[in-house]
Amino acid sequence: MSLVKETALDAMIRLGVPLQLNLGIEEVDNPIACRLKPCELYEIVGELAVGKTQVCYSIVADQLMNTEYDVVWFDMNGSFRSERLLAYIEQNSPDSDRLYCLDRIFVCRIQDALSLFGALKRVANSTEMDRVRLVIVDNIGCILEKTIWTMRDGGADMQRIILQALNDLTDDGVTVITTNHLVSF
């Protein structure tokens, strides 16, 4: 008898186990029909390294390839890589003008909650605001986690202010997507 190396995924496929759970809601169960509503605030939450940022790259690439609107990406931990975004653009639309797409994404490295708030306000008050329709706040938990330690010194207020600034952007016609790896405190 010889042993065969098999991953859990390989075993599930071999056994015919369904690889997705259906909710019975067509808009959710059918990934082709699933679209983000504009002017909403979304949060993608999950464990580390499950693909939250990759989903954002895909959404941003779609926005840049299929619209004339700009994108703002707030990078909390220095993980944004233009080559990863470019790979999505090239994979899905090899004929796209890559430089034109990359010219329309603005990346801002954020160090703390106060700088995030300031950057959100600058976007909201920008004369170019009518060009921005998507804002990504990647790894928002990296910044908000620090406010937990200062709850008595205004940390909770800072969280509320940032949330209000995000909601204000949606009121101005922007779709906001945050990613967060903190699933519990």
PDB file of N, CA and C in Angstrom, residues 35-107:
ATOM      1  N   ARG A  35     -22.783  42.467  -6.446  1.00  0.00           N
ATOM      2  CA  ARG A  35     -22.171  43.769  -6.701  1.00  0.00           C
ATOM      3  C   ARG A  35     -22.245  44.599  -5.428  1.00  0.00           C
ATOM      4  N   LEU A  36     -21.242  45.402  -5.223  1.00  0.00           N
ATOM      5  CA  LEU A  36     -21.269  46.317  -4.090  1.00  0.00           C
ATOM      6  C   LEU A  36     -22.178  47.483  -4.430  1.00  0.00           C
ATOM      7  N   LYS A  37     -22.999  47.859  -3.485  1.00  0.00           N
ATOM      8  CA  LYS A  37     -23.831  49.043  -3.684  1.00  0.00           C
ATOM      9  C   LYS A  37     -22.957  50.271  -3.534  1.00  0.00           C
ATOM     10  N   PRO A  38     -23.111  51.222  -4.435  1.00  0.00           N
ATOM     11  CA  PRO A  38     -22.323  52.447  -4.278  1.00  0.00           C
ATOM     12  C   PRO A  38     -22.761  53.225  -3.046  1.00  0.00           C
ATOM     13  N   CYS A  39     -21.883  54.050  -2.556  1.00  0.00           N
ATOM     14  CA  CYS A  39     -22.156  54.961  -1.438  1.00  0.00           C
ATOM     15  C   CYS A  39     -22.457  54.221  -0.139  1.00  0.00           C
ATOM     16  N   GLU A  40     -21.816  53.089   0.051  1.00  0.00           N
ATOM     17  CA  GLU A  40     -21.986  52.313   1.284  1.00  0.00           C
ATOM     18  C   GLU A  40     -20.626  52.100   1.933  1.00  0.00           C
ATOM     19  N   LEU A  41     -20.656  51.741   3.208  1.00  0.00           N
ATOM     20  CA  LEU A  41     -19.455  51.411   3.964  1.00  0.00           C
ATOM     21  C   LEU A  41     -19.441  49.908   4.183  1.00  0.00           C
ATOM     22  N   TYR A  42     -18.366  49.260   3.735  1.00  0.00           N
ATOM     23  CA  TYR A  42     -18.222  47.812   3.872  1.00  0.00           C
ATOM     24  C   TYR A  42     -16.994  47.509   4.711  1.00  0.00           C
ATOM     25  N   GLU A  43     -17.065  46.413   5.463  1.00  0.00           N
ATOM     26  CA  GLU A  43     -15.904  45.947   6.209  1.00  0.00           C
ATOM     27  C   GLU A  43     -15.679  44.487   5.872  1.00  0.00           C
ATOM     28  N   ILE A  44     -14.459  44.177   5.451  1.00  0.00           N
ATOM     29  CA  ILE A  44     -14.060  42.800   5.186  1.00  0.00           C
ATOM     30  C   ILE A  44     -13.234  42.352   6.380  1.00  0.00           C
ATOM     31  N   VAL A  45     -13.730  41.352   7.098  1.00  0.00           N
ATOM     32  CA  VAL A  45     -13.093  40.912   8.333  1.00  0.00           C
ATOM     33  C   VAL A  45     -12.683  39.453   8.192  1.00  0.00           C
ATOM     34  N   GLY A  46     -11.526  39.121   8.719  1.00  0.00           N
ATOM     35  CA  GLY A  46     -11.086  37.734   8.702  1.00  0.00           C
ATOM     36  C   GLY A  46      -9.737  37.596   9.372  1.00  0.00           C
ATOM     37  N   GLU A  47      -9.324  36.362   9.495  1.00  0.00           N
ATOM     38  CA  GLU A  47      -8.018  36.063  10.071  1.00  0.00           C
ATOM     39  C   GLU A  47      -6.918  36.646   9.187  1.00  0.00           C
ATOM     40  N   LEU A  48      -5.715  36.677   9.721  1.00  0.00           N
ATOM     41  CA  LEU A  48      -4.574  37.148   8.958  1.00  0.00           C
ATOM     42  C   LEU A  48      -4.348  36.248   7.742  1.00  0.00           C
ATOM     43  N   ALA A  49      -3.976  36.861   6.633  1.00  0.00           N
ATOM     44  CA  ALA A  49      -3.542  36.160   5.417  1.00  0.00           C
ATOM     45  C   ALA A  49      -4.621  35.272   4.792  1.00  0.00           C
ATOM     46  N   VAL A  50      -5.883  35.723   4.822  1.00  0.00           N
ATOM     47  CA  VAL A  50      -6.937  34.953   4.158  1.00  0.00           C
ATOM     48  C   VAL A  50      -7.364  35.575   2.833  1.00  0.00           C
ATOM     49  N   GLY A  51      -6.819  36.745   2.491  1.00  0.00           N
ATOM     50  CA  GLY A  51      -7.110  37.333   1.193  1.00  0.00           C
ATOM     51  C   GLY A  51      -7.940  38.599   1.210  1.00  0.00           C
ATOM     52  N   LYS A  52      -8.072  39.242   2.365  1.00  0.00           N
ATOM     53  CA  LYS A  52      -8.873  40.476   2.439  1.00  0.00           C
ATOM     54  C   LYS A  52      -8.294  41.562   1.529  1.00  0.00           C
ATOM     55  N   THR A  53      -7.006  41.755   1.580  1.00  0.00           N
ATOM     56  CA  THR A  53      -6.365  42.771   0.748  1.00  0.00           C
ATOM     57  C   THR A  53      -6.431  42.372  -0.720  1.00  0.00           C
ATOM     58  N   GLN A  54      -6.333  41.094  -1.010  1.00  0.00           N
ATOM     59  CA  GLN A  54      -6.430  40.632  -2.400  1.00  0.00           C
ATOM     60  C   GLN A  54      -7.801  40.952  -2.982  1.00  0.00           C
ATOM     61  N   VAL A  55      -8.843  40.800  -2.166  1.00  0.00           N
ATOM     62  CA  VAL A  55     -10.187  41.170  -2.617  1.00  0.00           C
ATOM     63  C   VAL A  55     -10.216  42.662  -2.950  1.00  0.00           C
ATOM     64  N   CYS A  56      -9.568  43.463  -2.124  1.00  0.00           N
ATOM     65  CA  CYS A  56      -9.526  44.913  -2.386  1.00  0.00           C
ATOM     66  C   CYS A  56      -8.782  45.215  -3.679  1.00  0.00           C
ATOM     67  N   TYR A  57      -7.660  44.535  -3.924  1.00  0.00           N
ATOM     68  CA  TYR A  57      -6.947  44.734  -5.191  1.00  0.00           C
ATOM     69  C   TYR A  57      -7.868  44.433  -6.375  1.00  0.00           C
ATOM     70  N   SER A  58      -8.626  43.370  -6.263  1.00  0.00           N
ATOM     71  CA  SER A  58      -9.539  42.984  -7.341  1.00  0.00           C
ATOM     72  C   SER A  58     -10.614  44.044  -7.557  1.00  0.00           C
ATOM     73  N   ILE A  59     -11.188  44.540  -6.479  1.00  0.00           N
ATOM     74  CA  ILE A  59     -12.227  45.571  -6.576  1.00  0.00           C
ATOM     75  C   ILE A  59     -11.653  46.849  -7.179  1.00  0.00           C
ATOM     76  N   VAL A  60     -10.474  47.238  -6.722  1.00  0.00           N
ATOM     77  CA  VAL A  60      -9.835  48.454  -7.230  1.00  0.00           C
ATOM     78  C   VAL A  60      -9.502  48.308  -8.708  1.00  0.00           C
ATOM     79  N   ALA A  61      -8.959  47.156  -9.103  1.00  0.00           N
ATOM     80  CA  ALA A  61      -8.633  46.932 -10.511  1.00  0.00           C
ATOM     81  C   ALA A  61      -9.884  47.052 -11.370  1.00  0.00           C
ATOM     82  N   ASP A  62     -10.985  46.465 -10.906  1.00  0.00           N
ATOM     83  CA  ASP A  62     -12.238  46.555 -11.649  1.00  0.00           C
ATOM     84  C   ASP A  62     -12.682  48.014 -11.776  1.00  0.00           C
ATOM     85  N   GLN A  63     -12.585  48.765 -10.697  1.00  0.00           N
ATOM     86  CA  GLN A  63     -12.967  50.184 -10.708  1.00  0.00           C
ATOM     87  C   GLN A  63     -12.107  50.960 -11.707  1.00  0.00           C
ATOM     88  N   LEU A  64     -10.815  50.729 -11.668  1.00  0.00           N
ATOM     89  CA  LEU A  64      -9.906  51.483 -12.530  1.00  0.00           C
ATOM     90  C   LEU A  64     -10.059  51.109 -14.003  1.00  0.00           C
ATOM     91  N   MET A  65     -10.353  49.841 -14.276  1.00  0.00           N
ATOM     92  CA  MET A  65     -10.487  49.391 -15.665  1.00  0.00           C
ATOM     93  C   MET A  65     -11.833  49.768 -16.275  1.00  0.00           C
ATOM     94  N   ASN A  66     -12.864  49.865 -15.462  1.00  0.00           N
ATOM     95  CA  ASN A  66     -14.218  49.999 -16.006  1.00  0.00           C
ATOM     96  C   ASN A  66     -14.896  51.332 -15.739  1.00  0.00           C
ATOM     97  N   THR A  67     -14.207  52.249 -15.067  1.00  0.00           N
ATOM     98  CA  THR A  67     -14.768  53.576 -14.833  1.00  0.00           C
ATOM     99  C   THR A  67     -13.683  54.614 -15.066  1.00  0.00           C
ATOM    100  N   GLU A  68     -14.073  55.846 -15.022  1.00  0.00           N
ATOM    101  CA  GLU A  68     -13.117  56.953 -15.130  1.00  0.00           C
ATOM    102  C   GLU A  68     -12.788  57.537 -13.764  1.00  0.00           C
ATOM    103  N   TYR A  69     -13.311  56.925 -12.699  1.00  0.00           N
ATOM    104  CA  TYR A  69     -13.155  57.484 -11.358  1.00  0.00           C
ATOM    105  C   TYR A  69     -11.832  57.091 -10.706  1.00  0.00           C
ATOM    106  N   ASP A  70     -11.410  57.895  -9.740  1.00  0.00           N
ATOM    107  CA  ASP A  70     -10.176  57.667  -9.004  1.00  0.00           C
ATOM    108  C   ASP A  70     -10.451  56.849  -7.753  1.00  0.00           C
ATOM    109  N   VAL A  71      -9.368  56.309  -7.191  1.00  0.00           N
ATOM    110  CA  VAL A  71      -9.425  55.492  -5.981  1.00  0.00           C
ATOM    111  C   VAL A  71      -8.391  56.029  -4.998  1.00  0.00           C
ATOM    112  N   VAL A  72      -8.758  56.052  -3.718  1.00  0.00           N
ATOM    113  CA  VAL A  72      -7.819  56.391  -2.648  1.00  0.00           C
ATOM    114  C   VAL A  72      -7.638  55.145  -1.793  1.00  0.00           C
ATOM    115  N   TRP A  73      -6.377  54.793  -1.528  1.00  0.00           N
ATOM    116  CA  TRP A  73      -6.043  53.612  -0.721  1.00  0.00           C
ATOM    117  C   TRP A  73      -5.248  54.086   0.493  1.00  0.00           C
ATOM    118  N   PHE A  74      -5.821  53.913   1.692  1.00  0.00           N
ATOM    119  CA  PHE A  74      -5.112  54.231   2.923  1.00  0.00           C
ATOM    120  C   PHE A  74      -4.423  52.957   3.404  1.00  0.00           C
ATOM    121  N   ASP A  75      -3.110  53.014   3.464  1.00  0.00           N
ATOM    122  CA  ASP A  75      -2.275  51.856   3.789  1.00  0.00           C
ATOM    123  C   ASP A  75      -1.772  52.002   5.222  1.00  0.00           C
ATOM    124  N   MET A  76      -2.223  51.135   6.104  1.00  0.00           N
ATOM    125  CA  MET A  76      -1.896  51.253   7.521  1.00  0.00           C
ATOM    126  C   MET A  76      -0.580  50.586   7.902  1.00  0.00           C
ATOM    127  N   ASN A  77      -0.128  49.630   7.106  1.00  0.00           N
ATOM    128  CA  ASN A  77       1.066  48.886   7.526  1.00  0.00           C
ATOM    129  C   ASN A  77       2.135  48.782   6.437  1.00  0.00           C
ATOM    130  N   GLY A  78       2.020  49.569   5.402  1.00  0.00           N
ATOM    131  CA  GLY A  78       3.037  49.571   4.354  1.00  0.00           C
ATOM    132  C   GLY A  78       2.967  48.383   3.416  1.00  0.00           C
ATOM    133  N   SER A  79       1.819  47.736   3.331  1.00  0.00           N
ATOM    134  CA  SER A  79       1.722  46.514   2.521  1.00  0.00           C
ATOM    135  C   SER A  79       1.251  46.750   1.085  1.00  0.00           C
ATOM    136  N   PHE A  80       0.818  47.978   0.748  1.00  0.00           N
ATOM    137  CA  PHE A  80       0.351  48.211  -0.620  1.00  0.00           C
ATOM    138  C   PHE A  80       1.505  48.021  -1.598  1.00  0.00           C
ATOM    139  N   ARG A  81       1.235  47.268  -2.676  1.00  0.00           N
ATOM    140  CA  ARG A  81       2.211  47.028  -3.729  1.00  0.00           C
ATOM    141  C   ARG A  81       1.550  47.269  -5.076  1.00  0.00           C
ATOM    142  N   SER A  82       2.051  48.258  -5.790  1.00  0.00           N
ATOM    143  CA  SER A  82       1.452  48.576  -7.091  1.00  0.00           C
ATOM    144  C   SER A  82       1.578  47.406  -8.053  1.00  0.00           C
ATOM    145  N   GLU A  83       2.631  46.601  -7.932  1.00  0.00           N
ATOM    146  CA  GLU A  83       2.784  45.459  -8.843  1.00  0.00           C
ATOM    147  C   GLU A  83       1.689  44.410  -8.624  1.00  0.00           C
ATOM    148  N   ARG A  84       1.179  44.296  -7.419  1.00  0.00           N
ATOM    149  CA  ARG A  84       0.074  43.363  -7.178  1.00  0.00           C
ATOM    150  C   ARG A  84      -1.192  43.859  -7.859  1.00  0.00           C
ATOM    151  N   LEU A  85      -1.448  45.170  -7.756  1.00  0.00           N
ATOM    152  CA  LEU A  85      -2.595  45.748  -8.435  1.00  0.00           C
ATOM    153  C   LEU A  85      -2.432  45.614  -9.946  1.00  0.00           C
ATOM    154  N   LEU A  86      -1.247  45.886 -10.435  1.00  0.00           N
ATOM    155  CA  LEU A  86      -0.978  45.786 -11.868  1.00  0.00           C
ATOM    156  C   LEU A  86      -1.208  44.362 -12.371  1.00  0.00           C
ATOM    157  N   ALA A  87      -0.862  43.366 -11.570  1.00  0.00           N
ATOM    158  CA  ALA A  87      -1.091  41.968 -11.961  1.00  0.00           C
ATOM    159  C   ALA A  87      -2.582  41.705 -12.166  1.00  0.00           C
ATOM    160  N   TYR A  88      -3.436  42.257 -11.292  1.00  0.00           N
ATOM    161  CA  TYR A  88      -4.885  42.098 -11.465  1.00  0.00           C
ATOM    162  C   TYR A  88      -5.353  42.781 -12.739  1.00  0.00           C
ATOM    163  N   ILE A  89      -4.844  43.963 -13.000  1.00  0.00           N
ATOM    164  CA  ILE A  89      -5.251  44.697 -14.200  1.00  0.00           C
ATOM    165  C   ILE A  89      -4.833  43.931 -15.445  1.00  0.00           C
ATOM    166  N   GLU A  90      -3.591  43.455 -15.483  1.00  0.00           N
ATOM    167  CA  GLU A  90      -3.092  42.726 -16.647  1.00  0.00           C
ATOM    168  C   GLU A  90      -3.822  41.398 -16.840  1.00  0.00           C
ATOM    169  N   GLN A  91      -4.151  40.734 -15.750  1.00  0.00           N
ATOM    170  CA  GLN A  91      -4.844  39.446 -15.816  1.00  0.00           C
ATOM    171  C   GLN A  91      -6.259  39.605 -16.365  1.00  0.00           C
ATOM    172  N   ASN A  92      -6.944  40.660 -15.956  1.00  0.00           N
ATOM    173  CA  ASN A  92      -8.348  40.817 -16.315  1.00  0.00           C
ATOM    174  C   ASN A  92      -8.579  41.669 -17.551  1.00  0.00           C
ATOM    175  N   SER A  93      -7.612  42.474 -17.909  1.00  0.00           N
ATOM    176  CA  SER A  93      -7.772  43.327 -19.081  1.00  0.00           C
ATOM    177  C   SER A  93      -6.397  43.670 -19.647  1.00  0.00           C
ATOM    178  N   PRO A  94      -5.807  42.724 -20.363  1.00  0.00           N
ATOM    179  CA  PRO A  94      -4.449  42.939 -20.851  1.00  0.00           C
ATOM    180  C   PRO A  94      -4.314  44.152 -21.765  1.00  0.00           C
ATOM    181  N   ASP A  95      -5.416  44.589 -22.363  1.00  0.00           N
ATOM    182  CA  ASP A  95      -5.365  45.728 -23.281  1.00  0.00           C
ATOM    183  C   ASP A  95      -5.577  47.068 -22.575  1.00  0.00           C
ATOM    184  N   SER A  96      -5.803  47.043 -21.264  1.00  0.00           N
ATOM    185  CA  SER A  96      -6.023  48.297 -20.533  1.00  0.00           C
ATOM    186  C   SER A  96      -4.769  49.154 -20.565  1.00  0.00           C
ATOM    187  N   ASP A  97      -4.965  50.439 -20.519  1.00  0.00           N
ATOM    188  CA  ASP A  97      -3.856  51.373 -20.400  1.00  0.00           C
ATOM    189  C   ASP A  97      -3.394  51.347 -18.947  1.00  0.00           C
ATOM    190  N   ARG A  98      -2.371  50.550 -18.677  1.00  0.00           N
ATOM    191  CA  ARG A  98      -1.923  50.322 -17.299  1.00  0.00           C
ATOM    192  C   ARG A  98      -1.488  51.617 -16.607  1.00  0.00           C
ATOM    193  N   LEU A  99      -0.777  52.455 -17.325  1.00  0.00           N
ATOM    194  CA  LEU A  99      -0.328  53.701 -16.705  1.00  0.00           C
ATOM    195  C   LEU A  99      -1.498  54.604 -16.357  1.00  0.00           C
ATOM    196  N   TYR A 100      -2.511  54.632 -17.233  1.00  0.00           N
ATOM    197  CA  TYR A 100      -3.693  55.439 -16.938  1.00  0.00           C
ATOM    198  C   TYR A 100      -4.394  54.911 -15.685  1.00  0.00           C
ATOM    199  N   CYS A 101      -4.485  53.600 -15.563  1.00  0.00           N
ATOM    200  CA  CYS A 101      -5.103  53.006 -14.371  1.00  0.00           C
ATOM    201  C   CYS A 101      -4.303  53.357 -13.116  1.00  0.00           C
ATOM    202  N   LEU A 102      -2.994  53.175 -13.174  1.00  0.00           N
ATOM    203  CA  LEU A 102      -2.172  53.434 -11.992  1.00  0.00           C
ATOM    204  C   LEU A 102      -2.107  54.916 -11.641  1.00  0.00           C
ATOM    205  N   ASP A 103      -2.281  55.773 -12.639  1.00  0.00           N
ATOM    206  CA  ASP A 103      -2.305  57.221 -12.370  1.00  0.00           C
ATOM    207  C   ASP A 103      -3.525  57.635 -11.560  1.00  0.00           C
ATOM    208  N   ARG A 104      -4.533  56.783 -11.497  1.00  0.00           N
ATOM    209  CA  ARG A 104      -5.789  57.155 -10.849  1.00  0.00           C
ATOM    210  C   ARG A 104      -5.957  56.541  -9.468  1.00  0.00           C
ATOM    211  N   ILE A 105      -4.912  55.933  -8.946  1.00  0.00           N
ATOM    212  CA  ILE A 105      -4.971  55.443  -7.564  1.00  0.00           C
ATOM    213  C   ILE A 105      -3.984  56.253  -6.730  1.00  0.00           C
ATOM    214  N   PHE A 106      -4.482  56.747  -5.602  1.00  0.00           N
ATOM    215  CA  PHE A 106      -3.681  57.555  -4.702  1.00  0.00           C
ATOM    216  C   PHE A 106      -3.510  56.779  -3.405  1.00  0.00           C
ATOM    217  N   VAL A 107      -2.259  56.503  -3.059  1.00  0.00           N
ATOM    218  CA  VAL A 107      -1.953  55.703  -1.877  1.00  0.00           C
ATOM    219  C   VAL A 107      -1.389  56.620  -0.805  1.00  0.00           C
TER     220      VAL A 107
END
